[in-house]
Amino acid sequence: MTIEVGSKIEGKVTGITNFGAFVELPGGTTGLIHISEIAEDYVKDVNEHLKLNDKVLVKVINVDDKGKIGLSIKQAVNRPKPQQQRRIPQISMDDKINQFFKDSEEKLAAIKRNQESKRGGRGFKR
């Protein structure tokens, strides 16, 4: 059987390491599921998600020049696409504080200009 990138195949877990799991595919070839491709959530220990001889559905995500096969469990699952939602921009507290200081400085500058014009401005001698 030819292994093609993008195909979904069922295989059997034949080895577990701290960086992923090896899966035997039909035809006797073996591929690796990297720890980052096991589940959507953070995976600290592969053994919490997979056991030896588990049958898993995987997606072939790459085949390199040396014949190494990269697999993914999380990409093999068909997830519905999230609905497009109109996002309301979130304004952080830092943005609000910065805007407050900017507005305050502008108001103080306007008040000073107004007071100087009433007193005759700078350098005016009576």
mmCIF file of C-alpha atoms in Angstrom:
data_model
loop_
_atom_site.group_PDB
_atom_site.id
_atom_site.type_symbol
_atom_site.label_atom_id
_atom_site.label_comp_id
_atom_site.label_asym_id
_atom_site.label_seq_id
_atom_site.Cartn_x
_atom_site.Cartn_y
_atom_site.Cartn_z
ATOM 1 C CA MET A 1 0.000 0.000 0.000
ATOM 2 C CA THR A 2 1.290 3.434 -0.925
ATOM 3 C CA ILE A 3 1.347 6.002 1.879
ATOM 4 C CA GLU A 4 0.220 9.408 0.605
ATOM 5 C CA VAL A 5 0.270 12.696 2.463
ATOM 6 C CA GLY A 6 -3.251 13.660 3.502
ATOM 7 C CA SER A 7 -4.629 10.122 3.615
ATOM 8 C CA LYS A 8 -6.322 8.780 6.740
ATOM 9 C CA ILE A 9 -5.292 5.285 7.787
ATOM 10 C CA GLU A 10 -5.959 3.006 10.727
ATOM 11 C CA GLY A 11 -2.876 1.647 12.456
ATOM 12 C CA LYS A 12 -1.716 -0.036 15.638
ATOM 13 C CA VAL A 13 0.469 1.547 18.325
ATOM 14 C CA THR A 14 3.699 -0.463 18.497
ATOM 15 C CA GLY A 15 5.882 1.770 20.637
ATOM 16 C CA ILE A 16 5.607 4.708 23.017
ATOM 17 C CA THR A 17 8.388 7.190 23.786
ATOM 18 C CA ASN A 18 8.561 10.469 25.677
ATOM 19 C CA PHE A 19 8.329 12.371 22.350
ATOM 20 C CA GLY A 20 5.495 10.429 20.679
ATOM 21 C CA ALA A 21 4.260 7.039 19.565
ATOM 22 C CA PHE A 22 5.158 4.666 16.737
ATOM 23 C CA VAL A 23 2.279 3.262 14.718
ATOM 24 C CA GLU A 24 2.381 0.268 12.389
ATOM 25 C CA LEU A 25 0.455 1.023 9.220
ATOM 26 C CA PRO A 26 -0.990 -1.442 6.697
ATOM 27 C CA GLY A 27 1.788 -2.927 4.604
ATOM 28 C CA GLY A 28 4.142 -3.173 7.570
ATOM 29 C CA THR A 29 5.454 0.415 7.437
ATOM 30 C CA THR A 30 5.848 2.406 10.630
ATOM 31 C CA GLY A 31 5.179 6.088 11.246
ATOM 32 C CA LEU A 32 5.601 8.437 14.174
ATOM 33 C CA ILE A 33 2.929 10.510 15.887
ATOM 34 C CA HIS A 34 4.788 13.399 17.508
ATOM 35 C CA ILE A 35 3.558 14.276 21.007
ATOM 36 C CA SER A 36 2.204 17.590 19.683
ATOM 37 C CA GLU A 37 -0.035 15.716 17.220
ATOM 38 C CA ILE A 38 -1.688 13.346 19.699
ATOM 39 C CA ALA A 39 -4.429 15.586 21.096
ATOM 40 C CA GLU A 40 -5.778 19.131 20.917
ATOM 41 C CA ASP A 41 -4.905 19.703 24.567
ATOM 42 C CA TYR A 42 -1.378 19.796 25.984
ATOM 43 C CA VAL A 43 0.040 16.271 26.264
ATOM 44 C CA LYS A 44 2.472 15.881 29.135
ATOM 45 C CA ASP A 45 2.695 12.087 29.031
ATOM 46 C CA VAL A 46 1.927 10.033 25.916
ATOM 47 C CA ASN A 47 0.971 7.075 28.118
ATOM 48 C CA GLU A 48 -2.051 9.007 29.400
ATOM 49 C CA HIS A 49 -3.478 9.036 25.840
ATOM 50 C CA LEU A 50 -2.203 5.879 24.138
ATOM 51 C CA LYS A 51 -1.402 2.300 25.096
ATOM 52 C CA LEU A 52 0.514 -0.405 23.218
ATOM 53 C CA ASN A 53 -1.624 -2.255 20.635
ATOM 54 C CA ASP A 54 -4.271 0.523 20.554
ATOM 55 C CA LYS A 55 -5.894 0.897 17.153
ATOM 56 C CA VAL A 56 -5.838 4.527 16.074
ATOM 57 C CA LEU A 57 -7.015 6.528 13.081
ATOM 58 C CA VAL A 58 -4.174 8.749 11.866
ATOM 59 C CA LYS A 59 -3.619 11.232 9.083
ATOM 60 C CA VAL A 60 -0.360 11.172 7.136
ATOM 61 C CA ILE A 61 1.054 14.700 7.456
ATOM 62 C CA ASN A 62 4.460 14.187 5.829
ATOM 63 C CA VAL A 63 6.801 11.662 4.255
ATOM 64 C CA ASP A 64 10.441 12.768 4.052
ATOM 65 C CA ASP A 65 13.195 11.773 1.606
ATOM 66 C CA LYS A 66 14.411 8.995 3.906
ATOM 67 C CA GLY A 67 10.944 7.445 4.060
ATOM 68 C CA LYS A 68 10.086 8.613 7.572
ATOM 69 C CA ILE A 69 6.338 9.039 7.966
ATOM 70 C CA GLY A 70 4.833 11.763 10.152
ATOM 71 C CA LEU A 71 1.357 11.058 11.502
ATOM 72 C CA SER A 72 -1.312 12.979 13.399
ATOM 73 C CA ILE A 73 -4.276 11.843 15.437
ATOM 74 C CA LYS A 74 -5.659 15.320 16.050
ATOM 75 C CA GLN A 75 -5.706 16.156 12.319
ATOM 76 C CA ALA A 76 -7.451 12.859 11.515
ATOM 77 C CA VAL A 77 -10.551 13.911 13.439
ATOM 78 C CA ASN A 78 -13.063 15.868 11.378
ATOM 79 C CA ARG A 79 -13.899 18.911 13.442
ATOM 80 C CA PRO A 80 -16.633 21.301 12.383
ATOM 81 C CA LYS A 81 -15.308 24.677 11.343
ATOM 82 C CA PRO A 82 -16.090 27.419 13.855
ATOM 83 C CA GLN A 83 -18.825 29.828 12.867
ATOM 84 C CA GLN A 84 -17.627 33.189 11.703
ATOM 85 C CA GLN A 85 -18.473 35.587 14.482
ATOM 86 C CA ARG A 86 -18.160 39.304 14.489
ATOM 87 C CA ARG A 87 -15.524 40.071 17.047
ATOM 88 C CA ILE A 88 -15.805 43.111 19.227
ATOM 89 C CA PRO A 89 -12.329 44.474 19.850
ATOM 90 C CA GLN A 90 -11.292 44.122 23.460
ATOM 91 C CA ILE A 91 -9.693 47.162 25.051
ATOM 92 C CA SER A 92 -7.218 46.301 27.751
ATOM 93 C CA MET A 93 -6.844 48.193 30.992
ATOM 94 C CA ASP A 94 -3.419 49.436 29.861
ATOM 95 C CA ASP A 95 -4.993 50.924 26.727
ATOM 96 C CA LYS A 96 -7.643 52.665 28.824
ATOM 97 C CA ILE A 97 -5.037 54.100 31.220
ATOM 98 C CA ASN A 98 -2.847 55.315 28.351
ATOM 99 C CA GLN A 99 -5.847 56.983 26.696
ATOM 100 C CA PHE A 100 -6.784 58.640 30.011
ATOM 101 C CA PHE A 101 -3.260 60.096 30.415
ATOM 102 C CA LYS A 102 -3.227 61.330 26.817
ATOM 103 C CA ASP A 103 -6.623 63.011 27.215
ATOM 104 C CA SER A 104 -5.556 64.553 30.555
ATOM 105 C CA GLU A 105 -2.359 66.012 29.084
ATOM 106 C CA GLU A 106 -4.286 67.502 26.162
ATOM 107 C CA LYS A 107 -6.836 69.097 28.510
ATOM 108 C CA LEU A 108 -4.106 70.542 30.756
ATOM 109 C CA ALA A 109 -2.309 71.994 27.738
ATOM 110 C CA ALA A 110 -5.562 73.606 26.545
ATOM 111 C CA ILE A 111 -6.180 75.109 30.005
ATOM 112 C CA LYS A 112 -2.635 76.563 30.145
ATOM 113 C CA ARG A 113 -3.016 78.120 26.681
ATOM 114 C CA ASN A 114 -6.318 79.663 27.709
ATOM 115 C CA GLN A 115 -4.868 81.123 30.930
ATOM 116 C CA GLU A 116 -1.828 82.569 29.136
ATOM 117 C CA SER A 117 -4.014 84.369 26.608
ATOM 118 C CA LYS A 118 -6.014 85.977 29.430
ATOM 119 C CA ARG A 119 -2.815 87.178 31.144
ATOM 120 C CA GLY A 120 -1.331 88.530 27.998
ATOM 121 C CA GLY A 121 0.769 85.594 26.968
ATOM 122 C CA ARG A 122 4.412 84.866 27.603
ATOM 123 C CA GLY A 123 6.913 87.626 27.878
ATOM 124 C CA PHE A 124 4.319 90.390 27.871
ATOM 125 C CA LYS A 125 5.326 93.201 30.173
ATOM 126 C CA ARG A 126 2.905 95.715 31.543
#
